Coordinates of C-alpha atoms and ligand atoms in Angstrom, one line a residue:
M1 CA 17.2 -24.6 -0.1
K2 CA 13.7 -25.7 -0.8
V3 CA 11.3 -22.9 0.0
I4 CA 7.5 -22.7 -0.1
V5 CA 5.8 -19.3 -0.3
I6 CA 2.0 -19.4 0.6
G7 CA 0.1 -16.4 -0.8
T8 CA 1.4 -14.8 -4.0
G9 CA 0.2 -11.2 -3.8
F10 CA 2.5 -8.2 -3.5
V11 CA 4.6 -9.6 -0.7
G12 CA 4.5 -13.3 -1.6
L13 CA 5.2 -13.0 -5.3
T14 CA 8.0 -10.5 -4.8
H15 CA 9.6 -12.6 -2.0
A16 CA 9.3 -15.8 -4.1
A17 CA 10.9 -14.2 -7.1
V18 CA 13.7 -12.6 -5.2
C19 CA 14.5 -15.8 -3.2
S20 CA 14.6 -17.7 -6.5
E21 CA 17.2 -15.1 -7.7
Y22 CA 19.4 -16.2 -4.8
G23 CA 19.5 -19.8 -5.9
H24 CA 16.8 -21.3 -3.8
E25 CA 14.2 -23.7 -5.2
V26 CA 11.0 -21.8 -4.6
Y27 CA 7.4 -23.1 -4.9
A28 CA 4.8 -20.3 -4.8
Y29 CA 1.4 -21.5 -3.8
D30 CA -1.9 -19.7 -3.8
I31 CA -5.6 -20.7 -3.4
D32 CA -6.5 -18.4 -6.3
R33 CA -6.2 -20.7 -9.3
E34 CA -6.6 -18.0 -11.9
R35 CA -3.8 -16.0 -10.4
I36 CA -1.5 -19.1 -10.4
A37 CA -2.5 -19.8 -14.0
A38 CA -1.6 -16.2 -15.0
Y39 CA 1.8 -16.5 -13.4
Q40 CA 2.4 -19.8 -15.1
T41 CA 2.1 -18.2 -18.5
G42 CA 5.2 -16.2 -17.8
Q43 CA 3.6 -13.4 -19.7
R44 CA 4.2 -9.9 -18.4
Q45 CA 0.7 -8.7 -19.0
E46 CA -0.8 -11.7 -17.2
I47 CA 1.5 -11.3 -14.2
E48 CA 1.0 -7.6 -13.9
R49 CA -2.8 -8.1 -13.9
Y50 CA -2.3 -9.3 -10.4
V51 CA 0.9 -7.6 -9.1
N52 CA 2.4 -4.7 -11.0
E53 CA 5.8 -3.9 -9.6
P54 CA 8.9 -2.7 -11.5
E55 CA 11.1 -5.6 -12.6
L56 CA 9.0 -8.3 -11.0
A57 CA 7.5 -9.8 -14.2
A58 CA 11.0 -10.0 -15.7
I59 CA 12.4 -12.0 -12.8
V60 CA 9.4 -14.3 -13.0
Q61 CA 9.9 -14.8 -16.7
E62 CA 13.6 -15.5 -16.1
R63 CA 13.3 -17.9 -13.2
L64 CA 10.0 -19.7 -14.2
A65 CA 10.4 -23.5 -14.2
R66 CA 14.1 -23.2 -13.4
S67 CA 14.1 -22.2 -9.7
L68 CA 10.6 -20.7 -9.4
F69 CA 7.4 -22.9 -9.7
F70 CA 3.8 -21.9 -9.2
C71 CA 1.2 -24.4 -7.9
N72 CA -2.3 -24.6 -6.4
E73 CA -1.7 -27.8 -4.5
L74 CA 0.5 -28.0 -1.4
A75 CA 0.6 -31.8 -1.0
P76 CA 2.9 -32.6 -4.0
I77 CA 5.6 -30.1 -3.0
I78 CA 5.7 -30.6 0.8
E79 CA 8.5 -33.3 1.0
G80 CA 12.0 -31.9 1.6
V81 CA 10.8 -28.3 2.3
E82 CA 13.0 -26.4 4.8
V83 CA 11.4 -23.0 5.0
I84 CA 7.7 -22.0 4.5
F85 CA 6.7 -18.4 4.3
L86 CA 3.1 -17.3 5.1
C87 CA 2.3 -14.3 3.0
V88 CA -1.5 -14.3 3.1
P89 CA -3.7 -11.2 3.7
T90 CA -4.3 -10.1 7.3
P91 CA -6.9 -7.3 6.8
A92 CA -8.7 -5.3 9.5
G93 CA -11.9 -7.0 10.7
L94 CA -15.1 -5.0 11.3
D95 CA -13.9 -4.0 14.8
G96 CA -10.4 -3.0 13.7
A97 CA -8.8 -6.2 15.1
T98 CA -6.7 -8.2 12.6
D99 CA -8.8 -10.7 10.7
L100 CA -6.7 -13.9 10.8
S101 CA -9.2 -16.1 8.8
S102 CA -7.0 -16.4 5.7
Y103 CA -3.9 -17.0 7.9
L104 CA -5.7 -19.7 9.9
A105 CA -7.1 -21.3 6.8
A106 CA -3.6 -21.6 5.3
V107 CA -2.3 -23.1 8.5
S108 CA -5.2 -25.6 8.7
V109 CA -4.2 -26.9 5.2
L110 CA -0.5 -26.9 5.9
A111 CA -0.3 -28.5 9.4
P112 CA -1.9 -31.9 8.5
L113 CA 0.4 -32.2 5.5
L114 CA 3.4 -31.4 7.6
A115 CA 2.3 -33.9 10.2
Q116 CA 2.2 -36.7 7.5
R117 CA 5.4 -35.9 5.6
R118 CA 8.0 -38.7 5.3
D119 CA 11.0 -36.3 5.4
A120 CA 12.2 -35.9 9.0
G121 CA 14.4 -32.8 8.4
R122 CA 13.8 -29.5 10.3
V123 CA 11.2 -27.2 8.8
V124 CA 10.6 -23.6 9.9
I125 CA 7.3 -21.8 9.2
V126 CA 7.8 -18.1 8.9
N127 CA 5.2 -15.4 9.4
K128 CA 5.9 -12.7 6.7
S129 CA 2.3 -11.6 6.9
T130 CA 1.8 -8.7 9.4
V131 CA 0.2 -10.5 12.4
P132 CA -0.5 -9.4 16.0
V133 CA 2.0 -9.9 18.7
G134 CA 1.7 -13.5 19.9
T135 CA 0.7 -15.0 16.6
A136 CA 3.9 -17.0 16.1
R137 CA 3.6 -18.5 19.5
S138 CA -0.1 -19.5 18.8
L139 CA 1.1 -21.0 15.6
A140 CA 3.6 -23.2 17.5
Q141 CA 0.7 -24.4 19.6
I142 CA -1.5 -25.2 16.6
L143 CA 1.4 -27.2 15.1
Q144 CA 1.8 -29.1 18.3
E145 CA -1.9 -30.0 18.3
Y146 CA -1.4 -31.4 14.8
Q147 CA 1.6 -33.3 16.2
V148 CA 3.9 -31.9 13.4
P149 CA 7.4 -33.3 14.1
N150 CA 10.6 -31.3 13.9
V151 CA 9.0 -27.9 13.2
G152 CA 9.9 -24.4 14.3
V153 CA 8.2 -21.0 13.9
A154 CA 9.6 -17.6 13.2
S155 CA 8.5 -14.1 12.6
N156 CA 10.1 -12.3 9.7
P157 CA 7.9 -9.2 9.0
E158 CA 8.1 -7.5 5.6
F159 CA 8.8 -3.8 5.3
L160 CA 8.7 -3.3 1.6
P161 CA 6.7 -0.3 0.2
E162 CA 4.7 -0.9 -2.9
G163 CA 6.2 0.4 -6.1
D164 CA 9.7 -0.5 -4.8
A165 CA 8.9 -4.1 -3.9
V166 CA 11.7 -5.7 -5.8
E167 CA 14.4 -3.1 -5.0
K168 CA 13.6 -3.2 -1.3
S169 CA 13.6 -7.0 -1.3
R170 CA 16.9 -7.2 -2.9
R171 CA 18.3 -4.5 -0.7
P172 CA 16.2 -4.1 2.4
D173 CA 17.0 -1.7 5.2
R174 CA 16.9 -4.6 7.7
V175 CA 16.1 -8.3 7.9
L176 CA 14.3 -9.0 11.1
I177 CA 14.0 -12.5 12.5
G178 CA 12.1 -13.4 15.6
A179 CA 12.5 -17.0 16.8
D180 CA 13.1 -19.1 19.9
D181 CA 15.2 -22.0 18.6
Q182 CA 18.8 -21.8 17.3
Q183 CA 18.0 -24.3 14.6
D184 CA 15.4 -21.9 13.1
F185 CA 17.8 -18.9 13.3
Q186 CA 20.4 -21.0 11.5
L187 CA 18.0 -22.1 8.7
L188 CA 17.1 -18.5 8.1
R189 CA 20.7 -17.4 8.2
L190 CA 21.3 -19.9 5.4
L191 CA 18.3 -18.6 3.5
Y192 CA 19.3 -15.0 3.8
S193 CA 23.1 -15.6 3.7
Q194 CA 23.5 -12.6 1.3
F195 CA 22.3 -10.3 4.1
V196 CA 23.8 -11.8 7.2
H197 CA 27.1 -9.9 7.1
H198 CA 26.1 -7.1 4.8
V199 CA 27.8 -3.8 5.6
R200 CA 24.7 -1.7 5.2
I201 CA 21.7 -4.1 5.8
R202 CA 21.0 -4.7 9.5
Y203 CA 20.4 -8.4 10.2
I204 CA 18.6 -8.5 13.5
E205 CA 17.7 -11.6 15.5
T206 CA 15.2 -11.3 18.4
T207 CA 12.2 -12.9 20.0
P208 CA 9.1 -13.5 17.8
E209 CA 7.1 -11.0 19.9
T210 CA 9.7 -8.2 19.3
A211 CA 9.7 -8.9 15.6
E212 CA 5.9 -8.8 15.4
A213 CA 5.7 -5.6 17.5
S214 CA 8.5 -3.9 15.4
K215 CA 6.3 -4.1 12.3
Y216 CA 3.4 -2.3 14.0
V217 CA 5.5 0.3 15.7
A218 CA 7.4 1.1 12.4
N219 CA 4.2 1.5 10.4
S220 CA 2.4 3.5 13.0
L221 CA 5.4 5.8 13.4
L222 CA 5.5 6.4 9.6
F223 CA 1.8 7.0 9.6
T224 CA 2.2 9.4 12.5
A225 CA 4.6 11.5 10.5
I226 CA 2.1 11.8 7.7
S227 CA -0.7 12.8 10.0
F228 CA 1.5 15.3 11.7
W229 CA 2.4 17.0 8.5
N230 CA -1.2 16.9 7.2
G231 CA -2.9 17.7 10.4
V232 CA -0.4 20.4 11.8
A233 CA 1.9 21.8 9.2
A234 CA -0.5 21.8 6.2
R235 CA -3.3 23.2 8.4
L236 CA -1.1 26.0 9.6
A237 CA -0.2 26.9 6.1
E238 CA -3.9 26.9 5.2
T239 CA -4.4 29.8 7.6
D240 CA -2.0 32.3 6.1
E241 CA -1.1 32.7 2.5
K242 CA 2.4 34.0 3.5
I243 CA 3.3 30.6 4.9
R244 CA 4.9 28.8 2.0
L245 CA 4.6 25.1 2.8
D246 CA 7.4 23.9 0.5
E247 CA 9.9 26.2 2.0
L248 CA 8.6 25.4 5.5
R249 CA 9.2 21.7 4.8
M250 CA 12.7 22.4 3.6
A251 CA 13.4 24.5 6.7
V252 CA 12.1 21.9 9.1
T253 CA 13.6 18.8 7.5
A254 CA 17.0 20.4 7.1
D255 CA 17.5 19.2 10.7
S256 CA 19.2 15.8 10.3
R257 CA 17.0 14.5 13.2
I258 CA 13.8 15.1 11.2
S259 CA 13.1 12.8 8.3
P260 CA 11.6 14.3 5.1
W261 CA 9.7 11.1 4.7
G262 CA 6.0 11.9 5.6
S263 CA 6.4 15.6 4.9
Y264 CA 4.8 15.4 1.5
V265 CA 1.4 16.5 2.5
S266 CA -1.5 14.8 0.8
N267 CA -5.2 14.2 0.8
G268 CA -4.5 11.2 3.1
A269 CA -2.3 8.2 3.2
G270 CA -3.8 5.0 1.8
G271 CA -2.6 1.5 0.9
S272 CA -3.1 -1.9 2.3
C273 CA -1.1 -1.4 5.4
F274 CA -1.2 1.8 7.4
G275 CA -4.9 2.0 8.1
K276 CA -5.3 -1.7 9.1
D277 CA -2.1 -1.9 11.0
I278 CA -2.7 1.1 13.2
Q279 CA -6.2 -0.2 13.9
S280 CA -4.8 -3.5 14.9
L281 CA -2.2 -1.9 17.1
I282 CA -4.9 0.2 18.8
R283 CA -6.8 -3.0 19.5
Q284 CA -3.7 -4.8 20.8
L285 CA -2.9 -2.0 23.1
R286 CA -6.4 -1.7 24.4
T287 CA -6.6 -5.4 25.0
G288 CA -3.5 -5.0 27.0
G289 CA -5.2 -2.3 29.1
Q290 CA -3.5 0.7 27.5
Q291 CA -5.0 4.0 26.3
T292 CA -4.3 5.0 22.6
P293 CA -5.0 8.7 22.2
L294 CA -2.1 9.4 19.9
L295 CA -2.8 6.5 17.5
D296 CA -6.6 7.4 17.6
S297 CA -5.8 10.9 16.4
V298 CA -3.3 9.8 13.7
Y299 CA -6.0 7.5 12.2
A300 CA -8.8 10.1 12.6
I301 CA -6.8 12.9 11.0
N302 CA -6.0 10.7 8.0
E303 CA -9.6 9.6 7.5
E304 CA -10.8 13.3 7.6
Q305 CA -8.0 14.3 5.3
K306 CA -9.3 12.1 2.5
T307 CA -12.3 14.2 1.7
Y308 CA -11.3 17.4 3.4
L309 CA -10.7 19.3 0.2
L310 CA -14.3 18.9 -0.8
E311 CA -15.3 20.5 2.5
R312 CA -12.9 23.4 2.0
A313 CA -14.4 24.1 -1.4
E314 CA -17.9 23.9 0.1
Q315 CA -16.9 26.5 2.7
Q316 CA -16.3 28.8 -0.2
G317 CA -19.9 28.3 -1.4
I318 CA -19.1 25.7 -4.1
S319 CA -21.7 22.9 -4.5
F320 CA -21.0 19.6 -6.2
Q321 CA -24.6 18.6 -6.6
G322 CA -25.5 17.9 -10.2
K323 CA -21.9 18.6 -11.3
T324 CA -19.5 16.4 -13.3
V325 CA -16.3 15.9 -11.5
A326 CA -13.0 14.5 -13.0
L327 CA -11.0 12.4 -10.6
V328 CA -7.4 11.9 -11.7
G329 CA -5.4 9.4 -9.8
L330 CA -7.0 6.4 -8.3
A331 CA -4.0 4.5 -7.0
F332 CA -3.1 5.1 -3.3
K333 CA 0.3 6.4 -4.5
Q334 CA 2.3 6.7 -7.7
R335 CA 3.9 3.7 -9.4
T336 CA 1.3 1.2 -8.3
N337 CA -2.0 -0.1 -9.6
D338 CA -3.1 -0.8 -6.0
I339 CA -6.3 1.1 -4.9
R340 CA -6.7 -0.5 -1.4
D341 CA -7.8 2.2 1.0
A342 CA -6.8 4.9 -1.5
S343 CA -8.2 8.4 -0.9
S344 CA -9.9 8.2 -4.3
L345 CA -12.3 5.6 -2.9
A346 CA -13.4 7.9 -0.1
L347 CA -13.7 10.8 -2.6
I348 CA -15.9 8.7 -4.9
E349 CA -18.2 7.9 -2.1
A350 CA -18.3 11.5 -0.8
L351 CA -19.0 12.9 -4.3
L352 CA -21.8 10.4 -4.9
Q353 CA -23.3 11.3 -1.5
R354 CA -23.2 14.9 -2.6
G355 CA -25.3 14.1 -5.7
V356 CA -22.8 14.6 -8.5
S357 CA -24.1 13.8 -11.9
A358 CA -20.9 12.0 -13.1
I359 CA -17.4 11.1 -12.0
R360 CA -14.9 10.8 -14.8
T361 CA -11.8 8.9 -13.7
Y362 CA -8.3 8.5 -15.0
D363 CA -5.3 6.6 -13.7
P364 CA -2.3 5.4 -15.7
M365 CA -2.3 2.0 -13.9
A366 CA -5.3 1.5 -11.7
L367 CA -8.4 1.8 -14.0
N368 CA -9.0 -2.0 -14.2
N369 CA -8.9 -2.4 -10.4
A370 CA -11.4 0.5 -10.0
R371 CA -13.7 -1.0 -12.7
R372 CA -13.7 -4.3 -10.7
M373 CA -14.4 -2.5 -7.4
F374 CA -17.2 -0.1 -8.5
T375 CA -19.6 -2.4 -10.3
P376 CA -23.3 -1.1 -10.6
E377 CA -24.4 -4.5 -9.1
K378 CA -22.9 -3.4 -5.8
N379 CA -24.4 0.1 -5.9
P380 CA -26.4 1.5 -8.8
L381 CA -24.8 4.9 -8.2
Y382 CA -21.5 3.5 -9.4
S383 CA -22.9 3.6 -12.9
K384 CA -22.2 7.4 -12.7
I385 CA -18.4 6.5 -12.8
S386 CA -16.7 6.4 -16.1
Y387 CA -13.1 5.3 -17.0
H388 CA -10.9 7.2 -19.3
E389 CA -7.5 6.6 -21.0
S390 CA -6.0 10.1 -20.4
A391 CA -6.4 13.0 -18.0
Q392 CA -7.5 15.1 -20.9
E393 CA -10.3 12.7 -21.8
A394 CA -11.4 12.6 -18.1
L395 CA -11.5 16.4 -17.9
Q396 CA -13.9 16.8 -20.8
G397 CA -17.2 18.3 -19.8
S398 CA -16.3 18.5 -16.1
H399 CA -16.9 21.3 -13.7
A400 CA -14.2 20.4 -11.3
V401 CA -11.1 18.1 -11.0
C402 CA -9.7 16.3 -8.0
I403 CA -6.1 15.2 -8.1
S404 CA -5.8 12.3 -5.8
T405 CA -2.5 10.5 -6.6
D406 CA 1.1 11.9 -6.9
W407 CA 1.6 10.5 -10.5
Q408 CA 4.5 12.6 -11.9
E409 CA 2.6 13.1 -15.2
F410 CA 0.1 15.3 -13.3
R411 CA 2.8 18.0 -12.9
G412 CA 1.9 19.0 -16.4
L413 CA -1.9 19.0 -15.8
S414 CA -2.3 22.8 -15.8
R415 CA -1.8 23.0 -19.6
T416 CA -4.3 20.2 -20.1
I417 CA -6.8 21.9 -17.8
R418 CA -6.5 25.2 -19.8
Q419 CA -6.8 23.4 -23.1
T420 CA -9.8 21.3 -22.1
V421 CA -12.1 23.1 -19.6
S422 CA -13.0 26.8 -19.2
P423 CA -13.8 28.7 -16.0
P424 CA -15.7 28.8 -13.8
Y425 CA -13.9 25.6 -12.8
V426 CA -12.6 24.3 -9.5
I427 CA -9.3 22.5 -9.1
L428 CA -8.8 20.4 -5.9
D429 CA -5.2 19.4 -5.6
G430 CA -4.7 16.7 -3.1
R431 CA -1.0 16.3 -3.9
R432 CA 0.2 19.8 -4.6
M433 CA 1.0 18.7 -8.1
L434 CA 0.5 22.0 -10.0
P435 CA 3.7 24.2 -9.7
D436 CA 2.0 27.0 -11.8
A437 CA -1.3 27.1 -9.9
A438 CA -1.0 30.9 -9.5
E439 CA -1.3 31.3 -13.3
L440 CA -4.4 29.1 -13.4
V441 CA -5.9 31.4 -10.7
R442 CA -5.1 34.4 -12.8
A443 CA -6.7 32.7 -15.8
G444 CA -10.0 32.3 -13.8
Y445 CA -9.8 28.9 -12.2
D446 CA -10.4 28.3 -8.5
Y447 CA -7.6 26.4 -6.8
V448 CA -7.6 24.6 -3.5
A449 CA -4.7 22.5 -2.4
V450 CA -3.6 20.7 0.8
G451 CA -1.3 23.1 2.6
S452 CA -2.3 26.3 0.9
V453 CA -5.0 28.9 1.4
Y454 CA -8.0 28.7 -1.0
L455 CA -7.1 30.7 -4.1
Q456 CA -10.2 32.1 -5.7
A457 CA -10.2 32.7 -9.4
Q458 CA -9.0 36.3 -10.0
E459 CA -11.5 37.2 -12.8
Q460 CA -14.3 35.9 -10.6
K461 CA -13.1 38.1 -7.7
A462 CA -13.0 41.1 -10.0
E463 CA -16.6 40.6 -11.1
E464 CA -17.7 40.2 -7.5
Q465 CA -16.1 43.5 -6.4
Ligands
NAD501 N1 1.4 -5.0 0.3 C1 2.4 -4.5 1.0 O1 3.1 -3.6 0.6 C2 2.9 -5.2 2.3 C3 4.1 -4.9 2.8 C4 4.5 -5.5 4.0 C5 3.7 -6.4 4.6 N2 2.5 -6.7 4.0 C6 1.7 -7.8 4.7 O2 1.9 -9.0 3.9 C7 0.7 -9.8 3.9 C8 0.2 -10.0 2.5 O3 -0.1 -8.8 1.9 P1 -0.2 -8.6 0.3 O4 -0.3 -7.2 0.0 O5 0.8 -9.4 -0.4 O6 -1.6 -9.3 0.0 P2 -2.3 -9.6 -1.4 O7 -3.8 -9.5 -1.1 O8 -1.7 -8.8 -2.4 O9 -2.0 -11.1 -1.6 C9 -2.4 -12.2 -0.8 C10 -2.5 -13.5 -1.5 O10 -2.8 -14.5 -0.6 C11 -3.7 -15.4 -1.3 N3 -4.4 -16.2 -0.2 C12 -5.4 -15.8 0.5 N4 -5.7 -16.8 1.4 C13 -4.9 -17.8 1.1 C14 -4.8 -19.2 1.6 N5 -5.6 -19.6 2.6 N6 -3.8 -20.0 1.1 C15 -3.0 -19.5 0.1 N7 -3.1 -18.3 -0.4 C16 -4.0 -17.5 0.1 C17 -4.6 -14.5 -2.1 O11 -5.2 -15.3 -3.1 C18 -3.5 -13.5 -2.6 O12 -3.0 -14.0 -3.8 C19 -0.3 -9.0 4.8 O13 -0.3 -9.4 6.1 C20 0.2 -7.6 4.7 O14 -0.2 -6.8 5.8 C21 2.1 -6.2 2.9
UPG502 O1 5.3 12.0 2.7 C1 4.5 11.1 2.4 C2 4.7 9.8 2.3 C3 3.7 8.9 2.0 N1 2.4 9.4 1.8 C4 1.3 8.5 1.5 O2 1.3 7.4 2.4 C5 0.8 6.2 1.8 C6 1.7 5.1 2.1 O3 2.9 5.2 1.4 P1 4.1 4.2 1.4 O4 4.5 4.1 2.8 O5 5.1 4.7 0.5 O6 3.4 2.9 0.8 P2 3.1 1.4 1.3 O7 3.4 0.6 0.2 O8 1.8 1.4 1.9 O9 4.3 1.1 2.4 C7 4.0 1.2 3.8 O10 3.3 0.0 4.3 C8 4.0 -1.2 4.0 C9 3.1 -2.3 4.4 O11 3.2 -2.6 5.7 C10 5.3 -1.2 4.7 O12 6.0 -2.4 4.4 C11 6.2 0.0 4.2 O13 7.4 0.0 5.0 C12 5.4 1.3 4.5 O14 6.1 2.4 4.0 C13 0.5 6.6 0.4 O15 -0.8 6.9 0.1 C14 1.5 7.8 0.1 O16 1.1 8.6 -0.9 C15 2.1 10.7 2.0 O17 1.0 11.2 1.9 N2 3.2 11.6 2.3

């Protein structure tokens, strides 16, 4: 089948690449010319500058110019297309409602071209972007206004998590299609023929509204699990050192009805989806006359969680003013270079507000994205941020370290800390990454982790007594 993918970020590039693996002729289009030029080189480094996902660059290299083509013009590729995916950003607007400006901009370029095409075959336009309930129906209306002939619309939300984008596109938990017309269901069954009768993958056909709603409900439920563990279980364990959170988690999730997903307590969930999708759902419910106390709390708990470790340290009399702080982990989770809505961003702002003298950062993948975000032109205080090639380098000369991402390499950070910095020193562990924290405390370091009581350096305690 001839397929066009509009928007080539995490979702669009992955989807285009995996569709090309299944024998479709895929044209991936983006307004960002530099991005398209980078993909066209076929060079791993160039591709990963934009989307860094395991195996993705290899598929692009393999399929490039055979069944996968990149372009920044839609007109030359429109004839004969059967399925068009919209994979453009749908961020939160200032009021929390979904900002559909990129989506509508893409539609306004696409619709006149479709209205003028010579080919009379059926074409279905598919929302893969996460869009509010009712967007597919509004799209059908727009297409009607442009008098596009023989066109259908469908909703096919994407559920992939970053870091596993290729794996979850090749083997999703479900493929969800919302449409009204049997011709459109049929076109998408052909496109996804590898999944239609799969023994493990659920292939679900429903209304566009149900598909759109499912994406928001799924993300908000996952987000709720995280805020429950952070806001209830972790807080409880912070009240009594005899509550051991890791064992509590094992005990609770041993029940097959309770998922372990979400139980990994943290200094807040980040990423491009949870925050903006829950805000959008809140807006959609309120517009429909509903109250949203649960979702409001889920969001608020998570926002507070991002910088809560700093407050816990301050409650123990620690001040960050004039201090040098190492921040290790900038990505919103391990195995990605994405820093959108990462807790590290909130930590940087909170540390600058507290008057730190320097923030020394390290991340195995996300340094360049952070460099691009924190330019001194945006805020002169950002010149206090420096970027380092290892955790050890970032720790040098620091008075405290914040661990903000669950990179596995941070499990060995205790040794680096002991070799690089001497007490008095504060360790803020947002991901419970240090299995041997007790030894650090015995060696004179203060340790505060999500889900554990504050552990004051033992030598310091002795001096005080
Ligand atoms: N990132 C994820 O893990 C994920 C997972 C599921 C769903 N989603 C949803 O998928 C959508 C895309 O997310 P993403 O993370 O891939 O975004 P992204 O920011 O990584 O990529 C979006 C791409 O769209 C391009 N673009 C913007 N406006 C355009 C236009 N008018 N025409 C053509 N291209 C345009 C941008 O240049 C960019 O390359 C969003 O709705 C998001 O909520 C994302
Ligand atoms: O037990 C956990 C699990 C996750 N997280 C954090 O939660 C955030 C989101 O993680 P994850 O869901 O793995 O990443 P995303 O790539 O944002 O994926 C979510 O958002 C996507 C975009 O909508 C959806 O497609 C996915 O299904 C959904 O999992 C990250 O900061 C994680 O570190 C925790 O703190 N504890």
